[in-house]
mmCIF file of C-alpha atoms in Angstrom:
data_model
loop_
_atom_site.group_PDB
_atom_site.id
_atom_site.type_symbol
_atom_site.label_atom_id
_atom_site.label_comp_id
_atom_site.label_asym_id
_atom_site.label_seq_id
_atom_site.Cartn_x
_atom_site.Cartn_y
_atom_site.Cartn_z
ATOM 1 C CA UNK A 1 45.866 30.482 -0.083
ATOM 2 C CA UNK A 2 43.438 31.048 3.000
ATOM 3 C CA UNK A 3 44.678 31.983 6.347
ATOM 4 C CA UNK A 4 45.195 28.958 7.444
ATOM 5 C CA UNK A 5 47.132 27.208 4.981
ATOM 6 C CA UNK A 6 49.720 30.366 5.163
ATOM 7 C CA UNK A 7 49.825 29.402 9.025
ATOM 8 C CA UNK A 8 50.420 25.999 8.443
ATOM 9 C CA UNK A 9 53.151 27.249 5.660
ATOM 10 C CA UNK A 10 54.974 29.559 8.060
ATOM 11 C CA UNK A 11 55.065 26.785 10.769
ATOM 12 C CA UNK A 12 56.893 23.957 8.645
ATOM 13 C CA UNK A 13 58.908 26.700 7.740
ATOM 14 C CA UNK A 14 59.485 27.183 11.338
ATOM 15 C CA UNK A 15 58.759 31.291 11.024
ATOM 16 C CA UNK A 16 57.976 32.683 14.935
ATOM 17 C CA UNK A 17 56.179 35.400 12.858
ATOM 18 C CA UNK A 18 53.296 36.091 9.852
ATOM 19 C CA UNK A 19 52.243 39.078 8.501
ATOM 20 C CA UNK A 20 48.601 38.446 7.293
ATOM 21 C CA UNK A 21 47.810 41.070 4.515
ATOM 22 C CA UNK A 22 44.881 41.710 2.560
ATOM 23 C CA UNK A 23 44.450 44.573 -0.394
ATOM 24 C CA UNK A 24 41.690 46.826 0.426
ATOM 25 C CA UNK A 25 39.792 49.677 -0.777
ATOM 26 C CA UNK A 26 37.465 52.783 0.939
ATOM 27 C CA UNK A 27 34.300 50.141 -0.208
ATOM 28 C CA UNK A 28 36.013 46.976 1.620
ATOM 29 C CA UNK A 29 33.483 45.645 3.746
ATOM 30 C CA UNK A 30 34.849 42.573 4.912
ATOM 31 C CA UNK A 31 37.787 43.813 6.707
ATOM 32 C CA UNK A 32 35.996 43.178 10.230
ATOM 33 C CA UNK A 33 35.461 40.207 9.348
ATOM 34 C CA UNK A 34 39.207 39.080 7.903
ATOM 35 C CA UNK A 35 40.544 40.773 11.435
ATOM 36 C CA UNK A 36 38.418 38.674 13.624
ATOM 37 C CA UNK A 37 39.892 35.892 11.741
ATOM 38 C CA UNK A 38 43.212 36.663 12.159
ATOM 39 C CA UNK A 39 42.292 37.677 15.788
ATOM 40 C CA UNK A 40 40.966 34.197 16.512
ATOM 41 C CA UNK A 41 43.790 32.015 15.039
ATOM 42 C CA UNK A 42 46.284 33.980 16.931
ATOM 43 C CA UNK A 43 44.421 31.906 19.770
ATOM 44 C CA UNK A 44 44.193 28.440 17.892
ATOM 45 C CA UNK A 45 48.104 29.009 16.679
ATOM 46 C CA UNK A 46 49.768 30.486 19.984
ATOM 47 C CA UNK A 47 53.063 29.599 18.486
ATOM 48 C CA UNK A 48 53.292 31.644 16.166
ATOM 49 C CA UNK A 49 52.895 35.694 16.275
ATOM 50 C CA UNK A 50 50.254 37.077 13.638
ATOM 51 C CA UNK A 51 50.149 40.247 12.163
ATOM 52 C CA UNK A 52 47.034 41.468 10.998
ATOM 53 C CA UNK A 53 47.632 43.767 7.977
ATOM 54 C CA UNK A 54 46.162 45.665 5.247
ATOM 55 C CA UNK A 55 47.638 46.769 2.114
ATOM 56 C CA UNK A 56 46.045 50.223 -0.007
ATOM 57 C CA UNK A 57 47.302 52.494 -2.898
ATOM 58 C CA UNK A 58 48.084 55.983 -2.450
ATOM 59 C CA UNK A 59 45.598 58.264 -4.137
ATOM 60 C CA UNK A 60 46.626 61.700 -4.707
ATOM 61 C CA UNK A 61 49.555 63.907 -3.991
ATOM 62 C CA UNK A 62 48.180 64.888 -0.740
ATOM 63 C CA UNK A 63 48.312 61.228 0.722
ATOM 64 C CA UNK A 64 45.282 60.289 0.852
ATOM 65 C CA UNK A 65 45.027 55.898 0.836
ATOM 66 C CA UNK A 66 42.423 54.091 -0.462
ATOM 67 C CA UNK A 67 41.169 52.659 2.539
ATOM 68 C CA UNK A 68 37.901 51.791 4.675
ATOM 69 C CA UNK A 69 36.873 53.873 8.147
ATOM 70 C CA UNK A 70 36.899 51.769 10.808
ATOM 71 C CA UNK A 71 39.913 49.633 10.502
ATOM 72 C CA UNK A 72 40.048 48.476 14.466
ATOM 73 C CA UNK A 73 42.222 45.783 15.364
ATOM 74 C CA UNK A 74 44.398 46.340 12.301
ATOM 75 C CA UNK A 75 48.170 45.507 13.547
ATOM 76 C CA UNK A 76 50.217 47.391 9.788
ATOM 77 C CA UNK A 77 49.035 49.522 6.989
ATOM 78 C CA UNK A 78 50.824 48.643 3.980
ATOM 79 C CA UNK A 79 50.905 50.946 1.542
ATOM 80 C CA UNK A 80 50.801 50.183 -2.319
ATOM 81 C CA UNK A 81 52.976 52.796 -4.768
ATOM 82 C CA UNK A 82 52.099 50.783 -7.958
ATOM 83 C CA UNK A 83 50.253 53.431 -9.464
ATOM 84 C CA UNK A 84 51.931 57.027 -9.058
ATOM 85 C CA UNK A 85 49.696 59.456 -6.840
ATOM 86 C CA UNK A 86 48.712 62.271 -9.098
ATOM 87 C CA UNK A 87 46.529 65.272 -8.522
ATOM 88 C CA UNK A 88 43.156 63.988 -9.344
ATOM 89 C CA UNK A 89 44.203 60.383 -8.364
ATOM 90 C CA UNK A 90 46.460 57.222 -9.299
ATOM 91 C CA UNK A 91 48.360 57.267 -12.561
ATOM 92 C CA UNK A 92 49.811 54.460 -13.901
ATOM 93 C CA UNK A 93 53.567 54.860 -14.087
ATOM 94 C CA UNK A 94 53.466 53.994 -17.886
ATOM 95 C CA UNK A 95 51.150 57.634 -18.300
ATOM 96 C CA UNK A 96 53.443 59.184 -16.584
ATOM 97 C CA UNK A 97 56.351 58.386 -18.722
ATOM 98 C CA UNK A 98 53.996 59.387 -21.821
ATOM 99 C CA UNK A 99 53.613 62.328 -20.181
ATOM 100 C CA UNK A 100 57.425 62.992 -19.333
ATOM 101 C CA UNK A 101 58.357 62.330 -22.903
ATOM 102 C CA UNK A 102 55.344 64.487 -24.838
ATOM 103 C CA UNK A 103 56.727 67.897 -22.027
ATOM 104 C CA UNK A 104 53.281 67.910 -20.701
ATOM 105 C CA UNK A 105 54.652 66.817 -17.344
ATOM 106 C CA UNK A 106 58.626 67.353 -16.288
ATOM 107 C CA UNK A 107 60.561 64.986 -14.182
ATOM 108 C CA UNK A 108 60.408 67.513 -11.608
ATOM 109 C CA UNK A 109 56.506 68.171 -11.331
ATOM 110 C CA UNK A 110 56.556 64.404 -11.410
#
């Protein structure tokens, strides 16, 4: 739904809070523009507090998140575990468990 129509959704709902998210990546360019948008309808909707947020995946067992530089006026940092952080990068969790069971990976290096 767009931003709005989440605002609206929250209000009949009568929520004093929203926590806006979007899924981004390091190549996101729009995320200035998404935060100004949240920015400005904390103005046109004063009666309700919004939370401008971003969600990412983890990328590698040192931590790294897949997100752009240059996040200003980004309220929360979700972060996304869907894919297991490996050494060269995301694994899906079903790899993992291939791995597990053919003892080229133990549940302890996992």
């Amino acid at each position: 739904n767009s931003l709005e129509q989440n605002i609206e959704s929250a209000r009949a709902r009568n929520l004093s809070t929203l926590g806006c998210v979007e899924h981004v990546r390091v190549d996101s360019n729009w995320v200035a523009d998404y935060v100004s948008a949240v920015h400005a309808a904390r103005t046109q909707y004063p009666d309700i507090t919004l939370m401008c947020g971003v969600e990412a995946k983890i990328l590698d067992i040192s931590g790294r998140i897949d997100v752009p530089l240059g996040m200003q006026g980004v309220d929360r940092i979700y972060i996304a575990d869907h894919q297991w952080p490996g050494i060269s990068g995301p694994m899906h969790p079903a790899v993992v468990q291939q791995q597990i069971a053919a003892g080229t990976l133990t549940a302890e290096q996992a």
